[in-house]
């Protein structure tokens, strides 16, 4: 064989060897990158389960950037699955739903049934929280079918768990327990601790709904043990809250309070205050890659076409093809090196950005806590004088018209206290940290009190208030009366503000009613200035008003409707607006309340049952630096035949407690000189028995441990309700007599 022919044969095999190498190398590299991405996403998923959301976001960002850079659809879908779980924990259910739908679309197109089964389960968990129960059931059925088809045993227990959660959300506790019991053996066999903890705590909730407190406590004990061992902090917090609810129903109030404090302590330890910052970070750094995905896919298609063209020419121009292939190989190696360098640089930059953001958030959080602590005390102290003097005036036999005005003043003072708290905690409200109360109250009277308080404002603008209340609505319901009042005061106040010589209608209608729940429609309608279609899109945002002219003409901060929207959302409703410029506005929202059946005594009823003779001639030391507060407290005590002595500060109180014998001490906290806490600590050094009750305007949920640890027997928040005041005094005197 001639030598030149051998030379061409050698070149031919060399060319196809290079081609084969060029085709295999990217596949091998993609598999390595895919494994690396999977490692980051597994770490992110574990961090989400443990409520370490910053760490989860960091790993998701890295995983998604690598998936986009390498154009890997499988990894993109897997990243969106994990991102959906993150958005679900952040409370942004709309984005969570959008991400998991994107993952399902890719996996359906690729016929990746294994991953699709997991995505269907995640989708079910998201739409379940959105109360789309039919969609949740369909998605769970599809996940179960795929799990059986692909023999995915690790999914079957979780599917049973979420079937139980679906029944629990639809008030079917017995069916929920049946699903939980059938799923438990599967979870035990696979040792899936997160789902086991979640199953036990929800099984406890189901038993509580069936009034089976013993089983509820038993299952909650198991849940908290698993959660503590595995570090699932969110589940631990939920277990403490459930303990509090169980013991409250058993009327074990101290145990309930202790568990509520533990719940709050664990909740405060989580980094939930930065959920909104994390959500904004996710939107800024994850969503920007979507357009790049499309460009990368088009670029990939173009490269494939170019490769096909080159392969077609190789048979005719071997020498040129060899040079081209070698050049492409060199370019590929160069590109790989650049990608690795970019990945390392990206990791370093993202780590630096996250550390800086965390430090800034911690500094901002610390400054906010100090500011809120100071301003809360400064605002609440004068309110004590308002509510206290109002109570004294109500007891001095006022005329009917004066009594009506004083009742309005009392109601307004209570509302103002709630309003101050909600405005100061606006960021907590938006971060879902504000807790709802569930107490019995007369809804019709509550709204009437709101209208009485606002009637003068309406008359000043020559407006007529029309109140329509459905007679079929139960006389008493259970819910959060202060938040309902705040919503209505904001909405009705807005209507009064933007209506002149007009009419305002307040309607409460019964939608549906069951044995235990009532669903109501609230409407506030006016024929005032109205809101333009353009402004209706942003009217519920913070610091937003209809226009600059409206702000100049009517004033206001633009916070009212933002607070209203957040409060209604917190209570499980959604506000809607129907308005036309120049023809008025109509605000509508639906709320769910429990029907109040058990008429357990509240403070007012309990106060009427007290034996006030126990308090006669009891010697009480009032420690208070505010002269008006001294006067009010002295009059209230002396009117009920108690002997009152006053100390202007903590030093005087300690000396008087040494020199004289008192039956009880009422101790203010913030005073010049030594504080009430320091004074109590000094008194406890020589007198362990005397009851000491804190009269304070601080935020109780943040300071309970400090009070009890330093020797206080009880706490009365200012401004206090008189009934609560006498109940706690009576309790202290009675306990002292029993131990004497």
XYZ file of C-alpha atoms in Angstrom:
740
model
C 0.000 0.000 0.000
C 1.465 3.350 -0.963
C 2.599 5.543 1.867
C 0.360 8.567 0.977
C -2.734 6.368 1.145
C -1.777 5.153 4.650
C -1.311 8.785 5.628
C -4.870 9.690 4.511
C -6.315 6.648 6.345
C -4.565 7.823 9.519
C -5.990 11.328 9.110
C -9.485 9.862 8.520
C -9.447 7.865 11.794
C -7.934 10.795 13.656
C -10.771 13.076 12.490
C -13.540 10.673 13.590
C -11.716 9.980 16.850
C -11.700 13.715 17.555
C -15.408 13.927 16.567
C -16.303 11.073 18.947
C -14.289 12.705 21.744
C -15.977 16.033 21.059
C -19.409 14.392 21.339
C -18.664 12.377 24.493
C -16.875 15.044 26.505
C -19.885 17.416 26.842
C -22.089 14.477 27.951
C -19.638 13.467 30.657
C -19.280 17.072 31.741
C -23.076 17.604 31.862
C -23.432 14.558 34.144
C -20.801 15.974 36.515
C -22.452 19.397 36.520
C -25.875 17.804 37.055
C -24.530 15.870 40.060
C -23.021 19.078 41.447
C -26.331 20.937 41.001
C -28.194 18.089 42.699
C -25.839 18.345 45.719
C -26.599 22.068 46.063
C -30.379 21.468 45.769
C -30.390 18.622 48.319
C -28.609 20.944 50.775
C -31.156 23.671 49.992
C -34.106 21.315 50.591
C -32.662 20.182 53.935
C -32.137 23.844 54.947
C -35.790 24.641 54.063
C -37.004 21.808 56.335
C -34.898 23.310 59.163
C -36.133 26.897 58.456
C -32.590 27.997 57.445
C -33.927 30.012 54.534
C -30.820 32.136 53.890
C -28.668 29.038 53.487
C -31.329 27.484 51.238
C -31.450 30.578 49.003
C -27.649 30.595 48.709
C -27.554 26.981 47.455
C -30.522 27.492 45.074
C -28.851 30.538 43.486
C -25.685 28.541 42.811
C -27.630 25.566 41.448
C -29.792 27.665 39.131
C -26.838 29.670 37.758
C -25.030 26.431 36.877
C -28.193 24.954 35.313
C -28.677 28.062 33.144
C -25.008 28.275 32.127
C -24.994 24.634 30.956
C -28.520 24.730 29.459
C -29.596 21.609 31.379
C -33.438 21.236 31.349
C -33.437 18.436 33.939
C -31.545 20.588 36.433
C -33.711 23.633 35.615
C -36.836 21.652 36.479
C -35.225 20.262 39.650
C -34.180 23.802 40.670
C -37.734 25.096 40.191
C -39.034 22.264 42.426
C -36.735 23.355 45.264
C -37.449 27.042 44.592
C -41.198 26.335 44.865
C -40.610 24.835 48.328
C -38.629 27.963 49.330
C -41.340 30.369 48.149
C -43.916 28.232 49.996
C -41.985 28.689 53.261
C -41.606 32.433 52.557
C -45.398 32.682 52.249
C -45.332 33.756 48.567
C -47.718 31.036 47.375
C -48.314 32.626 43.960
C -44.617 32.449 43.046
C -44.395 28.962 44.551
C -47.260 27.838 42.305
C -45.660 29.504 39.259
C -42.316 27.721 39.837
C -43.730 24.242 40.394
C -45.962 24.566 37.282
C -42.811 25.456 35.282
C -41.074 22.316 36.637
C -44.124 20.136 35.840
C -44.232 21.480 32.252
C -40.562 20.597 31.606
C -40.858 17.145 33.219
C -44.057 16.376 31.287
C -42.406 17.335 27.966
C -39.324 15.217 28.826
C -41.523 12.333 30.096
C -39.532 12.368 33.330
C -42.220 10.584 35.387
C -39.951 9.946 38.376
C -39.322 13.651 39.058
C -42.880 14.541 37.952
C -44.304 12.486 40.832
C -42.384 14.607 43.365
C -43.443 17.826 41.613
C -47.110 16.810 41.759
C -46.780 16.295 45.547
C -45.167 19.734 45.990
C -47.893 21.308 43.817
C -50.558 19.659 46.005
C -48.977 21.104 49.180
C -49.009 24.625 47.655
C -52.579 24.663 46.311
C -53.725 23.125 49.615
C -52.525 26.275 51.413
C -54.300 28.324 48.725
C -57.484 26.377 49.664
C -57.835 25.003 46.111
C -59.006 21.667 47.462
C -60.122 20.082 44.172
C -56.775 20.863 42.521
C -54.948 19.482 45.586
C -56.918 16.210 45.441
C -56.322 15.786 41.672
C -52.591 16.444 42.068
C -52.320 13.922 44.940
C -54.140 11.302 42.812
C -51.683 11.920 39.934
C -48.685 11.719 42.303
C -49.987 8.412 43.732
C -50.505 6.983 40.220
C -46.974 7.966 39.147
C -45.492 6.626 42.413
C -47.140 3.228 41.786
C -46.090 3.278 38.126
C -42.429 4.098 38.924
C -42.437 2.162 42.249
C -41.354 5.253 44.251
C -41.806 3.969 47.832
C -40.368 7.130 49.466
C -43.351 9.151 48.163
C -46.195 6.935 49.363
C -46.066 7.924 53.037
C -45.894 11.642 52.188
C -48.930 11.283 49.874
C -50.914 9.748 52.766
C -49.810 12.684 54.983
C -51.072 15.302 52.530
C -54.326 13.392 51.965
C -54.846 13.688 55.725
C -53.982 17.410 55.632
C -56.553 17.882 52.830
C -59.264 16.296 54.986
C -58.169 18.361 58.018
C -58.396 21.601 56.001
C -61.968 20.593 55.045
C -62.964 20.011 58.715
C -63.002 16.208 58.421
C -60.754 15.202 61.380
C -61.831 11.536 61.491
C -60.975 10.970 57.805
C -57.692 12.863 58.350
C -56.684 10.521 61.207
C -57.438 7.466 59.013
C -55.022 8.759 56.317
C -52.378 9.623 58.949
C -52.576 6.120 60.470
C -52.239 4.423 57.049
C -49.200 6.553 56.141
C -47.338 6.169 59.448
C -45.986 2.598 58.886
C -44.530 3.666 55.532
C -42.788 6.704 57.042
C -41.469 4.564 59.932
C -40.028 1.974 57.554
C -38.174 4.671 55.559
C -37.276 6.793 58.642
C -38.560 9.993 56.970
C -38.279 12.125 60.113
C -39.550 15.431 58.647
C -42.781 13.938 57.329
C -43.188 11.888 60.546
C -42.954 15.015 62.709
C -45.388 16.856 60.437
C -47.792 13.882 60.487
C -47.847 13.606 64.296
C -48.455 17.346 64.924
C -51.352 17.392 62.413
C -52.727 14.169 63.880
C -52.705 15.959 67.245
C -54.678 18.848 65.678
C -57.230 16.366 64.333
C -57.695 14.783 67.783
C -58.063 18.254 69.310
C -60.794 19.035 66.765
C -62.551 15.884 68.071
C -62.121 17.150 71.691
C -59.757 14.257 72.472
C -57.150 16.208 74.476
C -55.259 13.143 75.748
C -54.569 11.775 72.252
C -53.744 15.303 71.060
C -51.075 15.693 73.785
C -49.713 12.187 73.124
C -49.249 12.795 69.387
C -47.870 16.315 69.975
C -45.287 14.834 72.395
C -44.085 12.468 69.649
C -43.993 15.279 67.059
C -41.910 17.653 69.205
C -39.466 14.875 70.157
C -38.780 14.068 66.477
C -38.603 17.762 65.508
C -36.157 18.645 68.300
C -33.905 15.677 67.492
C -33.757 16.561 63.781
C -33.644 20.360 64.161
C -37.035 21.170 62.541
C -37.464 24.491 64.359
C -40.724 25.535 62.635
C -42.402 22.284 63.701
C -41.097 22.719 67.289
C -42.640 26.206 67.361
C -45.952 24.849 66.055
C -45.963 22.085 68.704
C -45.581 24.613 71.542
C -48.436 26.679 70.103
C -50.630 23.565 69.906
C -49.787 22.716 73.550
C -50.956 26.210 74.502
C -54.292 25.714 72.709
C -54.840 22.269 74.289
C -54.133 23.432 77.864
C -56.194 26.588 77.353
C -59.213 24.405 76.492
C -58.472 22.379 79.668
C -58.421 25.702 81.606
C -54.795 25.066 82.657
C -53.973 28.687 81.969
C -50.471 28.832 83.502
C -49.285 25.765 81.546
C -50.902 27.228 78.424
C -49.100 30.546 79.002
C -45.745 28.799 79.535
C -46.096 26.925 76.235
C -47.177 30.110 74.454
C -43.990 31.770 75.736
C -41.896 28.833 74.484
C -43.646 29.076 71.097
C -42.860 32.792 70.880
C -39.260 32.246 72.020
C -38.623 29.602 69.328
C -40.436 31.705 66.740
C -38.327 34.757 67.616
C -35.148 32.654 67.286
C -35.988 31.935 63.643
C -34.830 34.421 61.022
C -38.455 35.130 60.012
C -38.066 38.894 60.367
C -36.038 38.811 57.136
C -38.474 36.682 55.095
C -39.478 39.675 53.022
C -35.800 40.569 52.404
C -35.078 36.947 51.406
C -38.103 36.972 49.064
C -36.912 40.206 47.418
C -33.401 38.722 47.113
C -34.852 35.606 45.478
C -36.905 37.659 43.012
C -33.932 39.863 42.113
C -31.354 37.094 41.670
C -33.385 34.126 40.435
C -36.014 35.612 38.123
C -33.415 37.486 36.039
C -32.204 34.171 34.587
C -35.472 33.289 32.821
C -34.776 35.296 29.675
C -31.236 33.917 29.570
C -32.654 30.364 29.448
C -34.469 31.113 26.160
C -31.325 32.655 24.651
C -29.233 29.649 25.730
C -31.729 27.208 24.190
C -31.690 29.055 20.871
C -27.892 29.202 21.001
C -27.780 25.436 21.626
C -29.992 24.765 18.599
C -27.755 26.971 16.450
C -24.655 25.055 17.587
C -26.270 21.735 16.689
C -27.072 23.021 13.198
C -23.504 24.224 12.755
C -22.134 20.826 13.838
C -24.389 19.015 11.334
C -23.173 21.295 8.536
C -19.554 20.660 9.425
C -20.082 16.885 9.536
C -21.580 17.031 5.999
C -18.459 18.679 4.606
C -15.938 16.400 6.341
C -16.081 13.730 3.575
C -14.952 16.190 0.873
C -12.506 18.485 2.664
C -10.746 16.367 5.283
C -7.886 18.754 5.877
C -10.155 21.769 6.482
C -12.421 19.666 8.737
C -9.431 18.545 10.807
C -8.327 22.133 11.379
C -11.919 23.161 12.202
C -12.419 20.311 14.688
C -9.107 21.029 16.417
C -10.059 24.700 16.608
C -13.461 23.846 18.116
C -11.783 21.547 20.628
C -9.425 24.347 21.650
C -12.387 26.746 21.930
C -14.339 24.223 24.033
C -11.436 23.817 26.453
C -11.088 27.592 26.660
C -14.802 28.000 27.307
C -14.757 25.316 30.048
C -11.923 27.088 31.814
C -13.816 30.387 31.586
C -16.976 28.781 32.955
C -15.122 27.330 35.917
C -13.527 30.698 36.617
C -16.934 32.398 36.350
C -18.514 29.828 38.687
C -15.813 30.417 41.328
C -16.140 34.197 40.994
C -19.935 33.909 41.195
C -19.698 31.872 44.402
C -17.366 34.407 46.033
C -19.526 37.389 45.018
C -22.737 35.773 46.205
C -21.213 34.802 49.549
C -20.011 38.374 50.080
C -23.422 39.807 49.127
C -25.300 37.436 51.454
C -22.997 38.181 54.393
C -23.391 41.934 53.844
C -27.185 41.648 53.512
C -27.391 39.588 56.701
C -25.301 42.100 58.675
C -27.407 45.030 57.405
C -30.630 43.201 58.270
C -29.405 42.407 61.791
C -28.426 46.039 62.400
C -31.779 47.265 61.067
C -33.637 44.738 63.196
C -31.789 45.774 66.368
C -32.454 49.474 65.721
C -36.133 48.758 65.049
C -36.551 46.795 68.302
C -35.036 49.620 70.364
C -37.191 52.228 68.631
C -40.415 50.251 69.085
C -39.685 49.556 72.755
C -39.219 53.278 73.486
C -42.124 54.655 71.478
C -44.564 51.970 72.721
C -44.040 53.057 76.314
C -44.286 56.749 75.464
C -47.581 56.286 73.578
C -49.255 53.893 76.001
C -48.592 55.865 79.205
C -50.873 58.838 78.345
C -53.538 56.382 77.152
C -53.627 55.033 80.716
C -54.811 58.444 81.884
C -57.500 58.587 79.169
C -59.002 55.157 79.907
C -58.653 55.514 83.691
C -60.346 58.926 83.883
C -63.092 57.670 81.539
C -63.798 54.779 83.915
C -63.987 57.131 86.919
C -66.364 59.483 85.092
C -68.613 56.554 84.071
C -68.959 55.584 87.742
C -70.011 59.099 88.824
C -73.605 58.760 87.520
C -73.337 60.721 84.250
C -76.439 61.818 82.327
C -77.551 59.515 79.466
C -76.054 61.805 76.829
C -72.801 62.107 78.808
C -72.719 58.347 79.277
C -73.009 57.819 75.525
C -70.107 60.209 74.908
C -68.013 58.564 77.658
C -68.691 55.105 76.230
C -67.566 56.404 72.838
C -64.442 57.852 74.477
C -63.744 54.525 76.212
C -64.182 52.613 72.959
C -61.985 55.088 71.090
C -59.263 54.779 73.723
C -59.257 50.995 73.401
C -59.220 51.277 69.614
C -56.391 53.836 69.724
C -54.302 51.430 71.791
C -54.890 48.684 69.205
C -54.188 51.079 66.348
C -50.869 52.168 67.900
C -49.829 48.544 68.297
C -50.719 47.645 64.703
C -49.026 50.671 63.158
C -45.861 50.076 65.164
C -45.931 46.395 64.186
C -46.761 46.959 60.500
C -43.711 45.012 59.453
C -44.753 42.115 61.701
C -48.219 42.228 60.144
C -46.805 41.962 56.632
C -44.451 39.177 57.738
C -47.394 37.206 59.269
C -46.021 37.573 62.800
C -49.163 39.157 64.283
C -51.265 36.595 66.149
C -55.061 36.545 65.873
C -57.225 36.440 68.983
C -60.251 34.167 69.195
C -62.627 35.557 71.819
C -66.424 35.735 71.981
C -68.005 39.116 71.211
C -71.234 40.708 70.035
C -70.519 41.645 66.407
C -73.620 43.810 65.963
C -72.843 45.857 69.096
C -69.173 46.068 68.135
C -70.054 47.662 64.798
C -72.601 49.927 66.528
C -69.833 51.159 68.852
C -67.692 51.905 65.802
C -70.531 53.909 64.236
C -71.166 55.830 67.494
C -67.464 56.716 67.669
C -67.531 57.932 64.039
C -70.963 59.607 64.116
C -69.599 63.048 65.034
C -67.154 62.952 62.097
C -70.032 61.983 59.807
C -72.244 64.814 61.088
C -69.432 67.340 60.667
C -69.372 66.507 56.932
C -73.190 66.289 56.739
C -73.103 62.546 55.923
C -75.740 59.945 56.876
C -74.701 56.511 58.125
C -76.991 53.597 57.181
C -76.445 50.346 59.125
C -77.880 47.056 57.777
C -77.213 43.909 59.859
C -78.690 40.549 58.835
C -81.038 39.278 61.593
C -80.009 35.653 60.909
C -76.434 36.293 62.087
C -75.785 34.760 65.572
C -75.768 37.276 68.416
C -72.255 36.254 69.495
C -69.327 34.960 67.433
C -65.708 34.104 68.169
C -62.946 36.055 66.464
C -60.687 39.076 66.911
C -62.972 42.051 67.715
C -60.193 44.662 67.811
C -58.962 43.786 64.335
C -62.534 43.739 62.954
C -63.061 47.172 64.537
C -59.815 48.501 63.086
C -60.750 47.329 59.582
C -64.206 48.933 59.777
C -62.938 52.166 61.346
C -60.395 52.547 58.545
C -62.935 51.809 55.792
C -65.821 53.842 57.266
C -63.444 56.651 58.218
C -62.191 56.741 54.620
C -65.767 56.941 53.319
C -66.569 59.801 55.714
C -63.344 61.560 54.764
C -63.998 61.399 51.010
C -67.776 62.051 51.104
C -69.516 65.401 51.652
C -73.331 65.808 52.019
C -73.759 62.156 51.095
C -74.689 58.683 52.325
C -72.597 55.820 53.664
C -73.962 52.263 53.877
C -72.537 49.632 56.219
C -73.915 46.161 55.463
C -73.242 42.794 57.119
C -74.876 39.849 55.345
C -74.982 36.130 56.098
C -73.476 34.076 53.258
C -73.618 30.566 54.734
C -73.734 28.991 58.188
C -72.846 25.573 59.627
C -73.209 24.253 63.169
C -69.872 25.710 64.204
C -68.993 28.414 61.654
C -70.589 31.442 60.051
C -69.455 33.087 56.787
C -70.252 36.810 56.532
C -70.047 39.414 53.752
C -69.072 42.965 54.855
C -69.756 45.966 52.612
C -68.869 49.640 53.106
C -70.315 51.813 50.320
C -70.399 55.590 49.797
C -71.368 58.070 47.089
C -68.266 60.228 47.512
C -65.415 61.194 45.178
C -64.581 57.623 44.056
C -61.269 56.177 42.829
C -59.987 56.075 39.250
C -59.392 52.726 37.520
C -55.657 53.421 37.317
C -55.316 54.062 41.052
C -57.406 51.045 42.029
C -54.440 48.831 41.143
C -52.171 50.417 43.793
C -54.592 51.826 46.388
C -53.843 49.027 48.900
C -50.070 49.605 48.856
C -48.237 51.391 51.685
C -48.284 55.212 51.591
C -50.581 55.236 48.515
C -53.549 57.575 48.040
C -55.873 58.379 45.148
C -53.774 61.349 43.955
C -51.536 64.189 45.102
C -54.595 66.474 45.096
C -56.448 64.111 47.440
C -53.485 64.076 49.796
C -53.386 67.884 49.866
C -57.161 68.199 50.293
C -57.912 65.411 52.764
C -54.523 64.610 54.354
C -53.633 61.177 55.736
C -50.616 58.855 55.579
C -51.853 56.327 53.024
C -51.341 53.471 55.529
C -55.026 52.802 56.292
C -55.954 50.611 53.329
C -52.606 48.808 53.471
C -53.301 47.852 57.107
C -56.871 46.880 56.165
C -55.663 44.569 53.376
C -53.085 42.897 55.641
C -55.548 42.484 58.518
C -58.250 40.961 56.299
C -55.671 38.638 54.732
C -54.522 37.641 58.240
C -58.142 36.775 59.130
C -58.440 34.590 55.994
C -60.310 37.005 53.730
C -59.673 39.124 50.650
C -60.823 42.713 50.112
C -62.343 43.807 46.795
C -63.049 47.297 45.463
C -65.758 48.507 43.086
C -65.405 52.227 42.368
C -65.871 54.844 39.689
C -64.478 58.360 39.765
C -67.177 60.812 40.866
C -69.734 58.091 41.770
C -68.411 56.678 45.032
C -66.693 53.482 46.198
C -67.738 50.096 47.525
C -65.359 47.915 49.577
C -66.323 44.242 50.071
C -64.727 41.375 51.989
C -65.793 37.975 53.395
C -64.769 36.707 56.848
C -65.279 33.434 58.681
C -66.164 33.355 62.410
C -66.843 30.548 64.852
C -70.357 30.423 66.280
C -70.061 31.106 70.002
C -72.004 28.468 71.933
C -70.328 28.093 75.328
C -71.074 31.278 77.334
C -67.952 31.097 79.507
C -67.499 34.086 81.779
C -65.338 36.914 80.548
C -63.726 39.547 82.734
C -66.937 41.591 83.082
C -69.029 38.601 84.177
C -66.263 37.295 86.418
C -65.816 40.720 88.028
C -69.523 40.802 88.986
C -69.071 37.540 90.887
C -66.177 38.802 93.022
C -66.466 39.090 96.789
C -65.272 42.669 97.188
C -65.312 42.355 100.998
C -61.940 40.587 100.691
C -60.449 43.928 99.565
C -61.885 46.101 102.376
C -59.216 47.801 104.556
C -56.392 46.184 102.597
C -53.293 48.385 102.567
C -51.904 48.887 99.047
C -48.665 50.669 98.064
C -48.882 52.297 94.612
C -45.424 52.901 93.081
C -45.925 55.374 90.196
C -44.042 58.495 89.064
C -46.885 59.942 86.946
C -49.120 62.191 89.109
C -52.256 61.669 86.993
C -51.826 57.900 87.134
C -51.312 58.132 90.915
C -54.575 60.068 91.260
C -56.559 57.631 89.097
C -55.260 54.485 90.816
C -55.749 55.993 94.309
C -59.386 56.948 93.550
C -60.178 53.500 92.142
C -58.699 51.759 95.213
C -60.217 54.087 97.828
C -63.644 53.924 96.167
C -63.540 50.185 96.883
C -62.592 50.824 100.571
C -58.882 50.014 100.308
C -56.162 52.028 102.049
C -53.770 53.549 99.514
C -50.204 54.768 100.009
C -48.099 56.258 97.166
C -44.371 56.156 96.332
C -43.024 58.451 93.590
C -40.096 56.190 92.643
C -38.422 52.850 93.295
C -36.084 54.052 96.073
C -38.996 55.398 98.125
C -40.931 52.174 97.527
C -38.106 49.990 98.880
C -37.805 52.142 102.052
C -41.583 52.148 102.642
C -41.763 48.381 102.187
C -39.056 48.013 104.886
C -40.701 50.418 107.343
C -44.398 49.517 106.880
C -46.507 46.429 106.343
C -48.576 46.297 103.128
C -51.009 43.713 101.793
C -50.042 44.350 98.157
C -47.729 46.495 96.008
C -48.667 47.853 92.551
C -45.332 48.545 90.829
C -44.792 50.700 87.709
C -41.801 49.611 85.585
C -40.299 52.741 83.996
C -39.468 55.365 86.654
C -36.648 57.809 87.386
C -33.870 56.337 89.504
C -34.115 52.590 89.858
C -36.700 50.798 87.699
C -39.680 48.829 88.997
C -37.876 45.573 88.243
C -34.816 46.617 90.295
C -37.055 47.821 93.152
C -38.916 44.497 93.192
C -35.636 42.586 93.259
C -34.510 44.612 96.317
C -37.857 44.097 98.123
C -37.646 40.345 97.552
C -34.350 40.300 99.477
C -36.213 40.991 102.754
C -39.849 40.077 101.922
C -40.605 36.951 99.899
C -44.361 36.817 100.598
C -45.943 40.190 99.773
C -47.802 40.113 96.413
C -46.237 42.484 93.867
C -48.141 43.196 90.644
C -46.555 45.033 87.698
C -48.519 47.928 86.208
C -46.771 48.438 82.898
C -47.169 49.798 79.381
C -44.429 47.609 77.874
C -45.149 44.891 75.289
C -45.887 41.851 77.460
C -45.107 39.091 74.993
C -41.496 40.259 74.862
C -40.943 40.648 78.661
C -42.953 37.997 80.566
C -39.927 35.941 81.612
C -38.112 38.984 82.950
C -41.093 39.954 85.168
C -41.605 36.554 86.759
C -37.875 35.860 87.137
C -37.441 39.061 89.155
C -40.182 38.371 91.720
C -43.474 39.704 90.288
C -46.598 37.648 91.071
C -48.732 38.999 88.229
C -48.852 41.622 85.475
C -51.554 44.154 84.517
C -50.924 45.916 81.174
C -51.690 49.636 80.919
C -54.131 50.991 79.989
C -55.957 48.234 81.878
C -59.615 47.267 81.954
C -61.055 47.870 85.427
C -62.634 44.404 85.585
C -59.284 42.744 84.904
C -57.675 45.037 87.496
C -60.025 43.952 90.323
C -59.934 40.256 89.318
C -56.132 40.185 89.673
C -56.218 42.159 92.970
C -58.878 39.794 94.353
C -56.791 36.786 93.278
C -53.691 38.165 95.057
C -55.565 38.981 98.329
C -57.330 35.600 98.372
C -54.094 33.683 97.825
C -52.365 35.606 100.607
C -55.183 34.842 103.072
C -55.004 31.117 102.262
C -51.237 30.993 102.905
C -51.424 33.148 106.050
